[in-house]
Coordinates of C-alpha atoms in Angstrom, one line a residue:
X1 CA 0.0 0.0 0.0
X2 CA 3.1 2.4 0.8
X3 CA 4.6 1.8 -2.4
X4 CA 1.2 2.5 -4.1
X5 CA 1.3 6.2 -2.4
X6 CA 5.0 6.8 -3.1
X7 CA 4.3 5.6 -7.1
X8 CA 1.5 8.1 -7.0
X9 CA 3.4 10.7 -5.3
X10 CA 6.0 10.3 -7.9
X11 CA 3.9 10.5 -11.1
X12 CA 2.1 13.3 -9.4
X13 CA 5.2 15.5 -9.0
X14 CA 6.3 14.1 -12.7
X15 CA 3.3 16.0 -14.1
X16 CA 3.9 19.4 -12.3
X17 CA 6.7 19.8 -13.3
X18 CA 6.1 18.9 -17.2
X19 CA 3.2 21.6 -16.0
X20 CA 5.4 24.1 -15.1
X21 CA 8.4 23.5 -17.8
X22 CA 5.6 24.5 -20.2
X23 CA 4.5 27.7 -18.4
X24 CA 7.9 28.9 -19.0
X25 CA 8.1 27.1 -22.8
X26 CA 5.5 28.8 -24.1
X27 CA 5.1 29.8 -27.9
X28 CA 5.9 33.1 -28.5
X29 CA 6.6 35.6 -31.7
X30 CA 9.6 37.9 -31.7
X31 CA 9.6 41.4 -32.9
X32 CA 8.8 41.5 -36.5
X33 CA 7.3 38.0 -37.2
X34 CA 3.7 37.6 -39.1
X35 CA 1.0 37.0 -37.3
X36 CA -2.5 35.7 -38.8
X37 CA -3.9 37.1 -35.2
X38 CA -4.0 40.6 -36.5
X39 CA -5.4 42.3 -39.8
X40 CA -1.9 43.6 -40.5
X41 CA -0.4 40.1 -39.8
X42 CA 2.0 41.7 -37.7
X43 CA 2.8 40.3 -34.7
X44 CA 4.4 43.4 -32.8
X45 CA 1.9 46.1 -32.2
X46 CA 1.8 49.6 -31.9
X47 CA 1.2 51.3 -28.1
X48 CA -2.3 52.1 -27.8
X49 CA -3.5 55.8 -28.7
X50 CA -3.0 58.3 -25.9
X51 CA 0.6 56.4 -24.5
X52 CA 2.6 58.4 -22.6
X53 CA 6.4 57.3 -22.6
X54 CA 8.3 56.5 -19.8
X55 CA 11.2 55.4 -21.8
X56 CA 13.4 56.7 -24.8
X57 CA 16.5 55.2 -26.8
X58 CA 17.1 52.2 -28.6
X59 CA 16.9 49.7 -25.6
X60 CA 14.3 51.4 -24.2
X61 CA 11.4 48.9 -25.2
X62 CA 13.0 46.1 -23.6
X63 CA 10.2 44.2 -21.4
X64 CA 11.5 46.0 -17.9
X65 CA 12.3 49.5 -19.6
X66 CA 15.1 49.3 -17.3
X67 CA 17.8 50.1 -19.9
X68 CA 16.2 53.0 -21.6
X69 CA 16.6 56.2 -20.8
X70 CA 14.0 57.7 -18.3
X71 CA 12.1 60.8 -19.0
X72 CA 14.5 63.6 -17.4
X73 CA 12.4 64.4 -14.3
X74 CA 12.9 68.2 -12.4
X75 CA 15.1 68.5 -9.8
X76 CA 13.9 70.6 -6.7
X77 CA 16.1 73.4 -5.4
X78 CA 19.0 72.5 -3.3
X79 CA 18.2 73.8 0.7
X80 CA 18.9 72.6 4.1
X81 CA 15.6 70.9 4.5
X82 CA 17.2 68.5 1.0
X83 CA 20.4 67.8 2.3
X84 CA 19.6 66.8 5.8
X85 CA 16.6 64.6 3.8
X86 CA 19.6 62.8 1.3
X87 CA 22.1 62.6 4.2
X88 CA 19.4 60.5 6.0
X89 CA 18.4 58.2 3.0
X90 CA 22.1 58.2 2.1
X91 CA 23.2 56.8 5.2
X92 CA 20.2 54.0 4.7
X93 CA 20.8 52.9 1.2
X94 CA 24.1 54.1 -0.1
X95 CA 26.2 54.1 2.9
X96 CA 26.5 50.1 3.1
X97 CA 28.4 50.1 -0.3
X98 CA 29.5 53.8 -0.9
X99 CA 30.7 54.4 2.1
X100 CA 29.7 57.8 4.6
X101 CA 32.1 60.0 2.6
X102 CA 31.6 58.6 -0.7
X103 CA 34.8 56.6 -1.2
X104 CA 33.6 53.1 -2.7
X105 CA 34.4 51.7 1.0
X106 CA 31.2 51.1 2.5
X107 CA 30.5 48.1 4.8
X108 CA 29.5 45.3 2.7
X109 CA 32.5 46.2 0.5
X110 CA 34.9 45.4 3.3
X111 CA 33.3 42.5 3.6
X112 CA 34.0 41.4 0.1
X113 CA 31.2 43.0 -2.1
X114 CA 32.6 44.6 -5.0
X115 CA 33.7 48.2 -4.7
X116 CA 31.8 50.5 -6.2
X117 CA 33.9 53.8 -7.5
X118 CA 34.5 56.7 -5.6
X119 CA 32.3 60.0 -6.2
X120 CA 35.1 61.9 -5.7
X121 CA 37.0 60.6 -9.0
X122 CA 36.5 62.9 -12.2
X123 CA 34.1 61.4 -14.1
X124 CA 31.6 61.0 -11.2
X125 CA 32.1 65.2 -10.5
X126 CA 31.8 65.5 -14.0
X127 CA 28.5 63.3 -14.0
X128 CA 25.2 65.2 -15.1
X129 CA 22.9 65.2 -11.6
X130 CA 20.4 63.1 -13.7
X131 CA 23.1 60.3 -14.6
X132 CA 23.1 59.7 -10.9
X133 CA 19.3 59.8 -10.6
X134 CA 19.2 57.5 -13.6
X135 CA 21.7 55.0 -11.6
X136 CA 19.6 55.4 -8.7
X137 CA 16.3 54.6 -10.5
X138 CA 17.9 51.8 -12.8
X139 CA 21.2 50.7 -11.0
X140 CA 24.3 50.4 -12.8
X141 CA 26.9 47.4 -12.7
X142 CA 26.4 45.5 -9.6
X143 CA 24.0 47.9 -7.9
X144 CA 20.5 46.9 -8.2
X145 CA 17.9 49.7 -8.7
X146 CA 16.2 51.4 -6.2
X147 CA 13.0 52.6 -8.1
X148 CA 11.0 50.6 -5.8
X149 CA 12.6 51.5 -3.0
X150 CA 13.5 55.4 -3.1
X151 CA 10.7 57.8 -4.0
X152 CA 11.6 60.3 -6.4
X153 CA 11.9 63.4 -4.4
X154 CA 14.4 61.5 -2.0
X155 CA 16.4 59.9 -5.2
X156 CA 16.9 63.6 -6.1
X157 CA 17.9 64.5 -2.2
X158 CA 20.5 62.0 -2.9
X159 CA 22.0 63.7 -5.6
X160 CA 22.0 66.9 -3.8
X161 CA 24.0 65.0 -0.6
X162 CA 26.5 63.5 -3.2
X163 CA 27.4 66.6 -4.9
X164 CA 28.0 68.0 -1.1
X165 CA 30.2 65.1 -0.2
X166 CA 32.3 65.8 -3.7
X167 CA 32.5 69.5 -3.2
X168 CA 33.4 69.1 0.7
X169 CA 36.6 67.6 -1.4
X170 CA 37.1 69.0 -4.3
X171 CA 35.1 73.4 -3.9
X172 CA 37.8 75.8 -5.6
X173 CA 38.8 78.5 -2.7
X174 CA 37.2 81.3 -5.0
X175 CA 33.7 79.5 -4.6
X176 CA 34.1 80.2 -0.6
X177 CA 32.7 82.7 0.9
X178 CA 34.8 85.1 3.7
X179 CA 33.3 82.5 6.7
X180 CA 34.5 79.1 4.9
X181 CA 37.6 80.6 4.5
X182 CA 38.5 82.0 7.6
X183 CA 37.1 78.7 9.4
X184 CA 39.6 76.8 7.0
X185 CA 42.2 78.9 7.8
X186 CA 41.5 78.0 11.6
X187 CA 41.1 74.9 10.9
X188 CA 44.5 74.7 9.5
X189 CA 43.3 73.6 6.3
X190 CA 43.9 76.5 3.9
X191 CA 47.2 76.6 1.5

């Protein structure tokens, strides 16, 4: 009677997963085969009237959208209020990886993850504010993306607490103000 149950069992578990193999087998057409579904016999179709993009460039009608370039959305204005708001959800999501000042030496990287680069090398300074909205939205290398996880408003507080930790580095003296640079000079840090 056991083996009766197990045989059962078995031929049960046989047919779920020929079940599922063909969930993910299924037929499909690819981007410009003929259909006889359609009265064009085309098999890709055109967006529906009224679409509103949410994605531009070659690679940006991939399934996920995730490679295409995201409509450019408005920074707000850079105040207090922003930067203590991207300090905060920079220490929460970037920190681990990025490290507190923004050197690539973050937590999880000293414990073997991959180092990301430092935002104090040239080519992050000299990276538009929405290329490092767009990595935050869509990730980049290793980084997954945090569109699900960061609202807008606090993706661009980010940006506005990166560019702080470049230029607390890298701000020409003539950018300073009187204050800044008599505190530097106390400070022992001036040239």
């Amino acid at each position: 009677m056991k083996s009766a149950g197990m045989l059962l069992l078995v031929l049960s578990i046989a047919g779920c997963e020929r079940g599922v193999h063909d969930m993910y087998d299924q037929p499909h057409y690819r981007p410009g085969d003929a259909s006889p579904l359609f009265a064009d016999g085309a098999a890709t179709r055109p967006p529906a009237e009224g679409t509103v993009a949410h994605g531009g460039g070659t690679l940006a009608q991939t399934s996920s959208g995730r490679r295409g370039r995201l409509t450019p959305e408005r920074p707000p204005a850079v105040t207090e209020a922003l930067l203590r708001r991207g300090r905060e959800r920079y220490g929460i999501h970037c920190a681990p990886c990025h490290g507190l000042a923004g050197d690539g030496d973050g937590i999880v990287v000293q414990r073997g993850f991959p180092s990301p680069p430092s935002y104090h090398t040239g080519r992050l300074r000299d990276a538009t504010d929405q290329h490092l909205y767009d990595v935050i939205t869509q990730g980049y290398g290793v980084m997954h993306p945090y569109r699900e996880r960061i609202g807008p408003q606090d993706r661009w507080a980010i940006v506005a607490y990166v560019r702080a930790l470049q230029g607390s580095r890298h701000m020409p003296m003539d950018k300073l103000d009187d204050h800044d640079k008599t505190m530097l000079d106390h400070a022992g840090a001036s040239p």
